[in-house]
Tab-separated table of N, CA and C and ligand atoms in Angstrom:
chain	number	residue	atom	x	y	z
Q	1	MET	N	0.823	-1.222	0.000
Q	1	MET	CA	0.000	0.000	0.000
Q	1	MET	C	0.860	1.277	0.000
Q	2	LYS	N	2.109	1.155	0.497
Q	2	LYS	CA	2.952	2.356	0.565
Q	2	LYS	C	3.246	2.922	-0.823
Q	3	ALA	N	3.579	2.032	-1.761
Q	3	ALA	CA	3.904	2.502	-3.122
Q	3	ALA	C	2.676	3.141	-3.761
Q	4	LEU	N	1.524	2.556	-3.508
Q	4	LEU	CA	0.286	3.112	-4.061
Q	4	LEU	C	0.004	4.495	-3.449
Q	5	ALA	N	0.096	4.580	-2.130
Q	5	ALA	CA	-0.183	5.846	-1.454
Q	5	ALA	C	0.800	6.926	-1.925
Q	6	ARG	N	2.063	6.553	-2.111
Q	6	ARG	CA	3.064	7.513	-2.584
Q	6	ARG	C	2.693	8.028	-3.979
Q	7	ARG	N	2.317	7.083	-4.837
Q	7	ARG	CA	1.938	7.425	-6.218
Q	7	ARG	C	0.729	8.373	-6.217
Q	8	ILE	N	-0.227	8.092	-5.350
Q	8	ILE	CA	-1.432	8.931	-5.263
Q	8	ILE	C	-1.074	10.325	-4.746
Q	9	LEU	N	-0.310	10.368	-3.666
Q	9	LEU	CA	0.017	11.661	-3.056
Q	9	LEU	C	0.904	12.512	-3.961
Q	10	ASP	N	1.776	11.856	-4.722
Q	10	ASP	CA	2.669	12.605	-5.615
Q	10	ASP	C	1.902	13.395	-6.681
Q	11	GLN	N	0.717	12.894	-7.032
Q	11	GLN	CA	-0.032	13.610	-8.066
Q	11	GLN	C	-1.212	14.395	-7.476
Q	12	TYR	N	-1.430	14.309	-6.147
Q	12	TYR	CA	-2.610	14.926	-5.541
Q	12	TYR	C	-2.505	16.455	-5.646
Q	13	ALA	N	-3.563	17.071	-6.177
Q	13	ALA	CA	-3.496	18.500	-6.491
Q	13	ALA	C	-3.731	19.402	-5.279
Q	14	LEU	N	-4.243	18.833	-4.181
Q	14	LEU	CA	-4.664	19.655	-3.043
Q	14	LEU	C	-3.792	19.407	-1.822
Q	15	ASN	N	-4.019	20.184	-0.765
Q	15	ASN	CA	-3.334	19.954	0.507
Q	15	ASN	C	-3.801	18.610	1.077
Q	16	PRO	N	-2.878	17.658	1.283
Q	16	PRO	CA	-3.309	16.327	1.734
Q	16	PRO	C	-3.954	16.319	3.120
Q	17	TYR	N	-3.857	17.400	3.870
Q	17	TYR	CA	-4.513	17.447	5.187
Q	17	TYR	C	-5.762	18.314	5.182
Q	18	ASP	N	-6.200	18.704	4.007
Q	18	ASP	CA	-7.459	19.454	3.940
Q	18	ASP	C	-8.642	18.472	3.894
Q	19	SER	N	-9.845	18.973	3.718
Q	19	SER	CA	-11.038	18.161	4.018
Q	19	SER	C	-11.293	16.955	3.111
Q	20	HIS	N	-10.676	16.905	1.931
Q	20	HIS	CA	-10.878	15.721	1.084
Q	20	HIS	C	-9.613	14.880	0.988
Q	21	GLY	N	-8.665	15.089	1.890
Q	21	GLY	CA	-7.375	14.416	1.791
Q	21	GLY	C	-7.234	13.206	2.701
Q	22	LEU	N	-5.981	12.950	3.053
Q	22	LEU	CA	-5.579	11.737	3.781
Q	22	LEU	C	-6.429	11.366	4.990
Q	23	LEU	N	-6.753	12.366	5.801
Q	23	LEU	CA	-7.446	12.040	7.049
Q	23	LEU	C	-8.902	11.663	6.782
Q	24	HIS	N	-9.450	12.215	5.730
Q	24	HIS	CA	-10.778	11.761	5.252
Q	24	HIS	C	-10.648	10.332	4.727
Q	25	TRP	N	-9.593	10.031	3.990
Q	25	TRP	CA	-9.414	8.685	3.436
Q	25	TRP	C	-9.280	7.655	4.564
Q	26	VAL	N	-8.600	8.050	5.635
Q	26	VAL	CA	-8.451	7.158	6.805
Q	26	VAL	C	-9.822	6.826	7.395
Q	27	ARG	N	-10.651	7.841	7.552
Q	27	ARG	CA	-11.972	7.598	8.166
Q	27	ARG	C	-12.878	6.808	7.236
Q	28	VAL	N	-12.770	7.045	5.928
Q	28	VAL	CA	-13.569	6.260	4.970
Q	28	VAL	C	-13.138	4.793	5.044
Q	29	HIS	N	-11.827	4.562	5.140
Q	29	HIS	CA	-11.325	3.199	5.270
Q	29	HIS	C	-11.883	2.555	6.537
Q	30	GLU	N	-11.755	3.282	7.643
Q	30	GLU	CA	-12.171	2.732	8.944
Q	30	GLU	C	-13.662	2.377	8.949
Q	31	SER	N	-14.498	3.298	8.527
Q	31	SER	CA	-15.929	2.969	8.582
Q	31	SER	C	-16.299	1.975	7.494
Q	32	GLY	N	-15.622	2.027	6.347
Q	32	GLY	CA	-15.892	1.053	5.282
Q	32	GLY	C	-15.607	-0.369	5.729
Q	33	ILE	N	-14.483	-0.567	6.404
Q	33	ILE	CA	-14.136	-1.916	6.873
Q	33	ILE	C	-15.115	-2.352	7.965
Q	34	GLU	N	-15.502	-1.401	8.791
Q	34	GLU	CA	-16.469	-1.745	9.847
Q	34	GLU	C	-17.829	-2.143	9.240
Q	35	ILE	N	-18.275	-1.399	8.258
Q	35	ILE	CA	-19.546	-1.754	7.603
Q	35	ILE	C	-19.403	-3.109	6.908
Q	36	ALA	N	-18.253	-3.321	6.249
Q	36	ALA	CA	-18.033	-4.572	5.504
Q	36	ALA	C	-18.130	-5.789	6.417
Q	37	SER	N	-17.750	-5.628	7.683
Q	37	SER	CA	-17.765	-6.790	8.572
Q	37	SER	C	-19.194	-7.306	8.781
Q	38	SER	N	-20.182	-6.455	8.610
Q	38	SER	CA	-21.554	-6.983	8.689
Q	38	SER	C	-22.248	-7.021	7.330
Q	39	SER	N	-21.861	-6.159	6.403
Q	39	SER	CA	-22.578	-6.143	5.106
Q	39	SER	C	-22.074	-7.226	4.159
Q	40	GLY	N	-20.848	-7.729	4.406
Q	40	GLY	CA	-20.282	-8.734	3.506
Q	40	GLY	C	-19.621	-8.127	2.280
Q	41	ALA	N	-19.410	-6.800	2.284
Q	41	ALA	CA	-18.733	-6.152	1.154
Q	41	ALA	C	-17.293	-6.644	1.031
Q	42	ASP	N	-16.748	-6.504	-0.154
Q	42	ASP	CA	-15.363	-6.903	-0.423
Q	42	ASP	C	-14.408	-5.880	0.217
Q	43	ARG	N	-13.670	-6.327	1.219
Q	43	ARG	CA	-12.809	-5.402	1.975
Q	43	ARG	C	-11.675	-4.812	1.147
Q	44	ASP	N	-11.165	-5.596	0.198
Q	44	ASP	CA	-10.070	-5.069	-0.627
Q	44	ASP	C	-10.567	-3.903	-1.486
Q	45	VAL	N	-11.747	-4.076	-2.049
Q	45	VAL	CA	-12.314	-3.002	-2.875
Q	45	VAL	C	-12.556	-1.766	-2.004
Q	46	VAL	N	-13.100	-1.984	-0.815
Q	46	VAL	CA	-13.377	-0.877	0.104
Q	46	VAL	C	-12.079	-0.134	0.460
Q	47	ALA	N	-11.012	-0.890	0.711
Q	47	ALA	CA	-9.733	-0.273	1.089
Q	47	ALA	C	-9.162	0.566	-0.064
Q	48	TYR	N	-9.244	0.055	-1.267
Q	48	TYR	CA	-8.759	0.837	-2.416
Q	48	TYR	C	-9.654	2.055	-2.667
Q	49	PHE	N	-10.946	1.890	-2.463
Q	49	PHE	CA	-11.871	3.014	-2.644
Q	49	PHE	C	-11.484	4.168	-1.709
Q	50	ALA	N	-11.193	3.821	-0.453
Q	50	ALA	CA	-10.863	4.858	0.536
Q	50	ALA	C	-9.689	5.715	0.052
Q	51	LEU	N	-8.657	5.063	-0.458
Q	51	LEU	CA	-7.463	5.791	-0.902
Q	51	LEU	C	-7.676	6.559	-2.206
Q	52	LEU	N	-8.513	6.012	-3.051
Q	52	LEU	CA	-8.566	6.538	-4.419
Q	52	LEU	C	-9.738	7.468	-4.751
Q	53	HIS	N	-10.847	7.366	-4.010
Q	53	HIS	CA	-12.070	8.000	-4.537
Q	53	HIS	C	-11.969	9.512	-4.703
Q	54	ASP	N	-11.200	10.182	-3.822
Q	54	ASP	CA	-11.063	11.643	-3.932
Q	54	ASP	C	-9.665	12.050	-4.417
Q	55	SER	N	-8.909	11.093	-4.908
Q	55	SER	CA	-7.494	11.359	-5.212
Q	55	SER	C	-7.292	12.275	-6.409
Q	56	ARG	N	-8.334	12.452	-7.219
Q	56	ARG	CA	-8.193	13.309	-8.404
Q	56	ARG	C	-9.051	14.568	-8.309
Q	57	ARG	N	-9.361	14.956	-7.078
Q	57	ARG	CA	-10.072	16.223	-6.888
Q	57	ARG	C	-9.160	17.378	-7.250
Q	58	LEU	N	-9.741	18.405	-7.823
Q	58	LEU	CA	-8.945	19.578	-8.187
Q	58	LEU	C	-9.296	20.796	-7.348
Q	59	ASN	N	-10.355	20.683	-6.547
Q	59	ASN	CA	-10.649	21.749	-5.591
Q	59	ASN	C	-11.426	21.148	-4.421
Q	60	GLU	N	-11.597	21.952	-3.350
Q	60	GLU	CA	-12.252	21.435	-2.142
Q	60	GLU	C	-13.755	21.692	-2.151
Q	61	SER	N	-14.258	22.271	-3.237
Q	61	SER	CA	-15.700	22.542	-3.237
Q	61	SER	C	-16.398	21.747	-4.331
Q	62	ARG	N	-16.823	22.416	-5.406
Q	62	ARG	CA	-17.578	21.700	-6.434
Q	62	ARG	C	-16.652	21.188	-7.527
Q	63	ASP	N	-16.599	19.888	-7.669
Q	63	ASP	CA	-15.741	19.274	-8.695
Q	63	ASP	C	-16.445	17.997	-9.181
Q	64	PRO	N	-17.504	18.173	-9.992
Q	64	PRO	CA	-18.350	17.023	-10.352
Q	64	PRO	C	-17.636	15.928	-11.141
Q	65	GLN	N	-16.498	16.258	-11.751
Q	65	GLN	CA	-15.800	15.249	-12.556
Q	65	GLN	C	-14.743	14.467	-11.776
Q	66	HIS	N	-14.631	14.714	-10.461
Q	66	HIS	CA	-13.538	14.033	-9.755
Q	66	HIS	C	-13.782	12.541	-9.608
Q	67	GLY	N	-15.063	12.131	-9.628
Q	67	GLY	CA	-15.369	10.692	-9.581
Q	67	GLY	C	-14.873	9.983	-10.841
Q	68	PRO	N	-15.344	10.413	-12.017
Q	68	PRO	CA	-14.852	9.811	-13.262
Q	68	PRO	C	-13.325	9.884	-13.416
Q	69	ARG	N	-12.721	11.018	-13.010
Q	69	ARG	CA	-11.249	11.109	-13.104
Q	69	ARG	C	-10.580	10.091	-12.182
Q	70	GLY	N	-11.137	9.936	-10.973
Q	70	GLY	CA	-10.590	8.970	-10.015
Q	70	GLY	C	-10.698	7.542	-10.540
Q	71	ALA	N	-11.826	7.249	-11.209
Q	71	ALA	CA	-12.047	5.899	-11.758
Q	71	ALA	C	-11.013	5.602	-12.853
Q	72	GLU	N	-10.766	6.585	-13.682
Q	72	GLU	CA	-9.768	6.437	-14.755
Q	72	GLU	C	-8.376	6.201	-14.148
Q	73	PHE	N	-8.088	6.941	-13.091
Q	73	PHE	CA	-6.798	6.802	-12.403
Q	73	PHE	C	-6.663	5.399	-11.800
Q	74	ALA	N	-7.762	4.888	-11.221
Q	74	ALA	CA	-7.734	3.537	-10.630
Q	74	ALA	C	-7.407	2.498	-11.705
Q	75	ARG	N	-7.976	2.678	-12.884
Q	75	ARG	CA	-7.699	1.748	-13.986
Q	75	ARG	C	-6.217	1.806	-14.382
Q	76	LEU	N	-5.682	3.007	-14.435
Q	76	LEU	CA	-4.267	3.171	-14.772
Q	76	LEU	C	-3.373	2.512	-13.719
Q	77	LEU	N	-3.695	2.730	-12.445
Q	77	LEU	CA	-2.885	2.159	-11.364
Q	77	LEU	C	-2.972	0.630	-11.347
Q	78	HIS	N	-4.109	0.105	-11.773
Q	78	HIS	CA	-4.235	-1.349	-11.900
Q	78	HIS	C	-3.284	-1.850	-12.991
Q	79	LYS	N	-3.234	-1.116	-14.096
Q	79	LYS	CA	-2.315	-1.486	-15.190
Q	79	LYS	C	-0.865	-1.409	-14.730
Q	80	GLU	N	-0.580	-0.447	-13.879
Q	80	GLU	CA	0.791	-0.277	-13.367
Q	80	GLU	C	1.136	-1.312	-12.301
Q	81	GLY	N	0.164	-2.123	-11.896
Q	81	GLY	CA	0.416	-3.160	-10.899
Q	81	GLY	C	0.304	-2.678	-9.462
Q	82	LEU	N	-0.211	-1.465	-9.262
Q	82	LEU	CA	-0.317	-0.932	-7.901
Q	82	LEU	C	-1.676	-1.224	-7.264
Q	83	VAL	N	-2.640	-1.640	-8.060
Q	83	VAL	CA	-3.960	-2.036	-7.536
Q	83	VAL	C	-4.129	-3.518	-7.867
Q	84	ASP	N	-4.101	-4.337	-6.820
Q	84	ASP	CA	-4.083	-5.787	-6.997
Q	84	ASP	C	-5.493	-6.357	-6.814
Q	85	LEU	N	-6.284	-6.285	-7.867
Q	85	LEU	CA	-7.663	-6.787	-7.819
Q	85	LEU	C	-7.943	-7.624	-9.056
Q	86	ASN	N	-8.857	-8.601	-8.911
Q	86	ASN	CA	-9.269	-9.365	-10.089
Q	86	ASN	C	-10.250	-8.514	-10.912
Q	87	PRO	N	-10.574	-8.935	-12.147
Q	87	PRO	CA	-11.408	-8.095	-13.012
Q	87	PRO	C	-12.770	-7.733	-12.414
Q	88	THR	N	-13.390	-8.659	-11.688
Q	88	THR	CA	-14.693	-8.355	-11.083
Q	88	THR	C	-14.548	-7.305	-9.987
Q	89	GLN	N	-13.528	-7.472	-9.163
Q	89	GLN	CA	-13.295	-6.490	-8.091
Q	89	GLN	C	-12.963	-5.119	-8.690
Q	90	LEU	N	-12.145	-5.128	-9.730
Q	90	LEU	CA	-11.753	-3.859	-10.356
Q	90	LEU	C	-12.980	-3.129	-10.903
Q	91	GLN	N	-13.890	-3.886	-11.509
Q	91	GLN	CA	-15.105	-3.257	-12.032
Q	91	GLN	C	-15.918	-2.621	-10.910
Q	92	ASP	N	-16.031	-3.308	-9.772
Q	92	ASP	CA	-16.751	-2.721	-8.623
Q	92	ASP	C	-16.061	-1.449	-8.134
Q	93	LEU	N	-14.730	-1.502	-8.064
Q	93	LEU	CA	-13.983	-0.329	-7.601
Q	93	LEU	C	-14.226	0.853	-8.540
Q	94	ILE	N	-14.128	0.594	-9.822
Q	94	ILE	CA	-14.277	1.665	-10.808
Q	94	ILE	C	-15.695	2.242	-10.789
Q	95	THR	N	-16.688	1.370	-10.685
Q	95	THR	CA	-18.076	1.846	-10.601
Q	95	THR	C	-18.275	2.677	-9.336
Q	96	ALA	N	-17.775	2.175	-8.225
Q	96	ALA	CA	-17.954	2.892	-6.950
Q	96	ALA	C	-17.298	4.272	-7.005
Q	97	ILE	N	-16.097	4.352	-7.549
Q	97	ILE	CA	-15.397	5.645	-7.608
Q	97	ILE	C	-16.078	6.577	-8.610
Q	98	ALA	N	-16.380	6.059	-9.787
Q	98	ALA	CA	-16.921	6.911	-10.860
Q	98	ALA	C	-18.208	7.616	-10.444
Q	99	HIS	N	-19.047	6.926	-9.661
Q	99	HIS	CA	-20.373	7.474	-9.349
Q	99	HIS	C	-20.523	7.951	-7.902
Q	100	HIS	N	-19.432	7.984	-7.126
Q	100	HIS	CA	-19.617	8.258	-5.693
Q	100	HIS	C	-20.132	9.664	-5.425
Q	101	ASN	N	-19.889	10.592	-6.324
Q	101	ASN	CA	-20.340	11.963	-6.081
Q	101	ASN	C	-21.510	12.359	-6.980
Q	102	SER	N	-22.117	11.362	-7.632
Q	102	SER	CA	-23.320	11.662	-8.395
Q	102	SER	C	-24.494	10.991	-7.667
Q	103	HIS	N	-25.647	11.092	-8.202
Q	103	HIS	CA	-26.800	10.616	-7.440
Q	103	HIS	C	-27.401	9.321	-7.960
Q	104	ASP	N	-26.595	8.542	-8.653
Q	104	ASP	CA	-27.107	7.262	-9.147
Q	104	ASP	C	-27.459	6.358	-7.971
Q	105	ARG	N	-28.538	5.635	-8.114
Q	105	ARG	CA	-28.918	4.677	-7.077
Q	105	ARG	C	-27.997	3.475	-7.159
Q	106	VAL	N	-27.565	2.992	-6.002
Q	106	VAL	CA	-26.635	1.860	-6.006
Q	106	VAL	C	-27.270	0.633	-6.663
Q	107	GLU	N	-28.574	0.516	-6.544
Q	107	GLU	CA	-29.259	-0.638	-7.138
Q	107	GLU	C	-29.164	-0.633	-8.669
Q	108	ASP	N	-28.916	0.533	-9.245
Q	108	ASP	CA	-28.848	0.625	-10.701
Q	108	ASP	C	-27.452	0.354	-11.250
Q	109	MET	N	-26.489	0.181	-10.355
Q	109	MET	CA	-25.109	-0.019	-10.792
Q	109	MET	C	-24.874	-1.479	-11.166
Q	110	ASP	N	-24.063	-1.701	-12.198
Q	110	ASP	CA	-23.668	-3.073	-12.516
Q	110	ASP	C	-22.649	-3.533	-11.481
Q	111	GLY	N	-22.709	-4.784	-11.076
Q	111	GLY	CA	-21.695	-5.323	-10.171
Q	111	GLY	C	-22.263	-5.660	-8.811
Q	112	ASN	N	-21.380	-5.788	-7.848
Q	112	ASN	CA	-21.763	-6.186	-6.502
Q	112	ASN	C	-22.253	-4.966	-5.733
Q	113	SER	N	-23.572	-4.816	-5.650
Q	113	SER	CA	-24.110	-3.576	-5.104
Q	113	SER	C	-23.817	-3.403	-3.618
Q	114	ILE	N	-23.634	-4.505	-2.878
Q	114	ILE	CA	-23.359	-4.317	-1.450
Q	114	ILE	C	-21.955	-3.718	-1.263
Q	115	THR	N	-21.024	-4.110	-2.124
Q	115	THR	CA	-19.675	-3.523	-2.046
Q	115	THR	C	-19.718	-2.051	-2.454
Q	116	ILE	N	-20.416	-1.762	-3.523
Q	116	ILE	CA	-20.514	-0.366	-3.981
Q	116	ILE	C	-21.251	0.479	-2.925
Q	117	GLY	N	-22.350	-0.044	-2.402
Q	117	GLY	CA	-23.113	0.681	-1.384
Q	117	GLY	C	-22.303	0.904	-0.116
Q	118	THR	N	-21.486	-0.064	0.244
Q	118	THR	CA	-20.636	0.076	1.434
Q	118	THR	C	-19.617	1.195	1.226
Q	119	CYS	N	-19.016	1.243	0.040
Q	119	CYS	CA	-18.059	2.325	-0.274
Q	119	CYS	C	-18.749	3.685	-0.152
Q	120	TRP	N	-19.906	3.806	-0.736
Q	120	TRP	CA	-20.609	5.103	-0.720
Q	120	TRP	C	-21.035	5.487	0.695
Q	121	ASP	N	-21.498	4.506	1.462
Q	121	ASP	CA	-21.882	4.789	2.854
Q	121	ASP	C	-20.684	5.295	3.652
Q	122	ALA	N	-19.545	4.632	3.465
Q	122	ALA	CA	-18.341	5.014	4.222
Q	122	ALA	C	-17.965	6.460	3.920
Q	123	ASP	N	-18.080	6.856	2.668
Q	123	ASP	CA	-17.771	8.239	2.283
Q	123	ASP	C	-18.790	9.199	2.903
Q	124	ARG	N	-20.065	8.865	2.811
Q	124	ARG	CA	-21.128	9.752	3.331
Q	124	ARG	C	-21.041	9.925	4.842
Q	125	LEU	N	-20.600	8.866	5.537
Q	125	LEU	CA	-20.529	8.957	7.005
Q	125	LEU	C	-19.556	10.042	7.458
Q	126	ASP	N	-18.675	10.455	6.571
Q	126	ASP	CA	-17.688	11.466	6.957
Q	126	ASP	C	-18.148	12.889	6.609
Q	127	LEU	N	-19.399	13.051	6.202
Q	127	LEU	CA	-19.897	14.382	5.843
Q	127	LEU	C	-19.894	15.403	6.990
Q	128	PRO	N	-20.074	14.977	8.255
Q	128	PRO	CA	-20.088	15.987	9.319
Q	128	PRO	C	-18.799	16.825	9.370
Q	129	ARG	N	-17.689	16.315	8.805
Q	129	ARG	CA	-16.440	17.096	8.826
Q	129	ARG	C	-16.577	18.411	8.066
Q	130	VAL	N	-17.516	18.451	7.104
Q	130	VAL	CA	-17.727	19.695	6.366
Q	130	VAL	C	-19.064	20.346	6.746
Q	131	GLY	N	-19.550	19.976	7.944
Q	131	GLY	CA	-20.734	20.633	8.484
Q	131	GLY	C	-22.062	20.098	7.956
Q	132	THR	N	-22.040	18.950	7.301
Q	132	THR	CA	-23.282	18.370	6.774
Q	132	THR	C	-23.697	17.176	7.631
Q	133	THR	N	-24.928	17.180	8.076
Q	133	THR	CA	-25.436	16.051	8.866
Q	133	THR	C	-25.713	14.884	7.926
Q	134	VAL	N	-25.391	13.672	8.382
Q	134	VAL	CA	-25.648	12.487	7.571
Q	134	VAL	C	-27.146	12.174	7.620
Q	135	ASN	N	-27.747	12.095	6.443
Q	135	ASN	CA	-29.158	11.724	6.372
Q	135	ASN	C	-29.260	10.224	6.111
Q	136	PRO	N	-29.765	9.448	7.105
Q	136	PRO	CA	-29.818	7.982	6.955
Q	136	PRO	C	-30.575	7.530	5.709
Q	137	LYS	N	-31.437	8.398	5.196
Q	137	LYS	CA	-32.190	8.084	3.984
Q	137	LYS	C	-31.258	7.766	2.807
Q	138	TYR	N	-30.076	8.372	2.803
Q	138	TYR	CA	-29.140	8.169	1.694
Q	138	TYR	C	-28.106	7.085	1.968
Q	139	LEU	N	-28.290	6.351	3.066
Q	139	LEU	CA	-27.351	5.268	3.379
Q	139	LEU	C	-27.964	3.937	2.946
Q	140	TYR	N	-27.098	3.012	2.512
Q	140	TYR	CA	-27.585	1.741	1.966
Q	140	TYR	C	-27.576	0.608	2.972
Q	141	THR	N	-26.687	0.669	3.947
Q	141	THR	CA	-26.522	-0.468	4.847
Q	141	THR	C	-27.018	-0.125	6.257
Q	142	GLN	N	-27.482	-1.151	6.953
Q	142	GLN	CA	-27.952	-0.976	8.324
Q	142	GLN	C	-26.814	-0.526	9.229
Q	143	GLU	N	-25.638	-1.106	9.011
Q	143	GLU	CA	-24.493	-0.763	9.865
Q	143	GLU	C	-24.131	0.724	9.724
Q	144	ALA	N	-24.206	1.240	8.506
Q	144	ALA	CA	-23.904	2.669	8.309
Q	144	ALA	C	-24.942	3.530	9.025
Q	145	LYS	N	-26.187	3.087	9.027
Q	145	LYS	CA	-27.234	3.855	9.722
Q	145	LYS	C	-26.951	3.906	11.218
Q	146	ARG	N	-26.425	2.789	11.744
Q	146	ARG	CA	-26.065	2.758	13.170
Q	146	ARG	C	-24.867	3.693	13.429
Q	147	LEU	N	-23.867	3.588	12.543
Q	147	LEU	CA	-22.657	4.397	12.724
Q	147	LEU	C	-22.924	5.889	12.548
Q	148	ALA	N	-23.940	6.226	11.760
Q	148	ALA	CA	-24.226	7.642	11.494
Q	148	ALA	C	-24.434	8.406	12.799
Q	149	ASN	N	-25.036	7.740	13.793
Q	149	ASN	CA	-25.245	8.411	15.074
Q	149	ASN	C	-23.926	8.682	15.784
Q	150	LEU	N	-23.012	7.700	15.733
Q	150	LEU	CA	-21.732	7.855	16.417
Q	150	LEU	C	-20.905	8.953	15.761
Q	151	TRP	N	-21.029	9.041	14.448
Q	151	TRP	CA	-20.154	9.939	13.691
Q	151	TRP	C	-20.410	11.414	13.947
Q	152	ASN	N	-21.535	11.706	14.574
Q	152	ASN	CA	-21.816	13.115	14.809
Q	152	ASN	C	-21.177	13.645	16.105
Q	153	HIS	N	-20.491	12.735	16.850
Q	153	HIS	CA	-19.806	13.222	18.044
Q	153	HIS	C	-18.513	13.913	17.644
Q	154	GLU	N	-18.175	14.977	18.343
Q	154	GLU	CA	-17.013	15.753	17.894
Q	154	GLU	C	-15.694	14.976	18.013
Q	155	ASP	N	-15.591	14.022	18.974
Q	155	ASP	CA	-14.320	13.305	19.102
Q	155	ASP	C	-14.125	12.262	17.993
Q	156	ALA	N	-15.111	12.118	17.121
Q	156	ALA	CA	-14.959	11.209	15.975
Q	156	ALA	C	-13.824	11.659	15.060
Q	157	TYR	N	-13.374	12.908	15.231
Q	157	TYR	CA	-12.376	13.447	14.305
Q	157	TYR	C	-10.959	13.500	14.865
Q	158	PHE	N	-10.749	12.907	16.042
Q	158	PHE	CA	-9.391	12.876	16.567
Q	158	PHE	C	-8.569	11.778	15.894
Q	159	ILE	N	-7.258	11.954	15.925
Q	159	ILE	CA	-6.379	10.929	15.360
Q	159	ILE	C	-6.169	9.868	16.431
Q	160	THR	N	-6.844	8.755	16.288
Q	160	THR	CA	-6.727	7.663	17.254
Q	160	THR	C	-5.505	6.813	16.908
Q	161	ASP	N	-5.167	5.884	17.812
Q	161	ASP	CA	-4.018	4.996	17.541
Q	161	ASP	C	-4.250	4.181	16.272
Q	162	ASP	N	-5.481	3.697	16.087
Q	162	ASP	CA	-5.777	2.902	14.888
Q	162	ASP	C	-5.592	3.731	13.619
Q	163	ARG	N	-6.005	4.969	13.679
Q	163	ARG	CA	-5.865	5.843	12.501
Q	163	ARG	C	-4.394	6.136	12.237
Q	164	ARG	N	-3.648	6.321	13.335
Q	164	ARG	CA	-2.198	6.543	13.216
Q	164	ARG	C	-1.531	5.342	12.531
Q	165	LYS	N	-1.956	4.137	12.953
Q	165	LYS	CA	-1.381	2.907	12.381
Q	165	LYS	C	-1.697	2.798	10.899
Q	166	LEU	N	-2.917	3.118	10.547
Q	166	LEU	CA	-3.307	3.022	9.142
Q	166	LEU	C	-2.502	4.002	8.294
Q	167	LEU	N	-2.349	5.223	8.799
Q	167	LEU	CA	-1.530	6.207	8.074
Q	167	LEU	C	-0.111	5.673	7.869
Q	168	LYS	N	0.403	4.967	8.882
Q	168	LYS	CA	1.755	4.415	8.803
Q	168	LYS	C	1.843	3.358	7.692
Q	169	THR	N	0.801	2.525	7.569
Q	169	THR	CA	0.829	1.508	6.511
Q	169	THR	C	0.831	2.171	5.128
Q	170	TRP	N	0.370	3.405	5.067
Q	170	TRP	CA	0.404	4.156	3.807
Q	170	TRP	C	1.708	4.955	3.663
Q	171	GLY	N	2.552	4.889	4.688
Q	171	GLY	CA	3.810	5.640	4.657
Q	171	GLY	C	3.587	7.138	4.776
Q	172	ALA	N	2.445	7.525	5.342
Q	172	ALA	CA	2.107	8.953	5.410
Q	172	ALA	C	2.523	9.540	6.753
Q	173	THR	N	2.914	10.798	6.729
Q	173	THR	CA	3.270	11.471	7.974
Q	173	THR	C	2.056	12.225	8.516
Q	174	LEU	N	2.118	12.523	9.803
Q	174	LEU	CA	0.982	13.173	10.457
Q	174	LEU	C	1.117	14.688	10.451
Q	175	PRO	N	-0.015	15.377	10.555
Q	175	PRO	CA	0.091	16.820	10.747
Q	175	PRO	C	0.753	17.079	12.094
Q	176	GLU	N	1.303	18.290	12.284
Q	176	GLU	CA	2.083	18.547	13.499
Q	176	GLU	C	1.274	18.425	14.781
Q	177	LYS	N	0.049	18.901	14.771
Q	177	LYS	CA	-0.741	18.885	16.012
Q	177	LYS	C	-1.775	17.789	15.969
Q	178	ASN	N	-1.938	17.116	17.112
Q	178	ASN	CA	-2.971	16.085	17.217
Q	178	ASN	C	-4.289	16.781	17.559
Q	179	GLN	N	-4.972	17.194	16.536
Q	179	GLN	CA	-6.202	17.948	16.743
Q	179	GLN	C	-7.288	17.470	15.792
Q	180	PRO	N	-8.528	17.821	16.062
Q	180	PRO	CA	-9.595	17.390	15.145
Q	180	PRO	C	-9.332	17.905	13.748
Q	181	PHE	N	-9.763	17.159	12.783
Q	181	PHE	CA	-9.525	17.588	11.400
Q	181	PHE	C	-10.775	17.353	10.570
Z	1	LIG	FE1	-15.592	12.637	-3.578
Z	2	LIG	FE1	-14.805	11.428	-0.077
């Protein structure tokens, strides 16, 4: 994962510690894996989604094409050997990334909808960081609906030991202060 994270960060256009960067990716990974443990989603796809879905954003506000750009990037990284997924998993990853910021219903997507829905839920659960309350109506899994309540607590944004460890597996360094982000 270190080589992949390095490749992603080297081309990332924004501040990696701003609202769509590394620390958001850590939380998407964490809640995605937690949802997967009950939803049965593919954990490898979820883990790659966390790192890649916002990796091609060009600004911190409105950037409707960042999903499709991220999906294209995921395909390229798979060709480069940095994304180790079989063709079915890769298709789920690409679908999940391409449409994560549009309003397509997960049921309408080709592929494993529980994996795609888990990826989207994990991303949505992190909306309170930008002042948006999570609306359970837009969540696909029961586990995400349960987690949505926890995510609104302010300490949800501290860098915990688990988050620190995950950042380390990506070879990423921490911001100077241990503060909410
Ligand atoms: Fe996004
Ligand atoms: Fe995101």
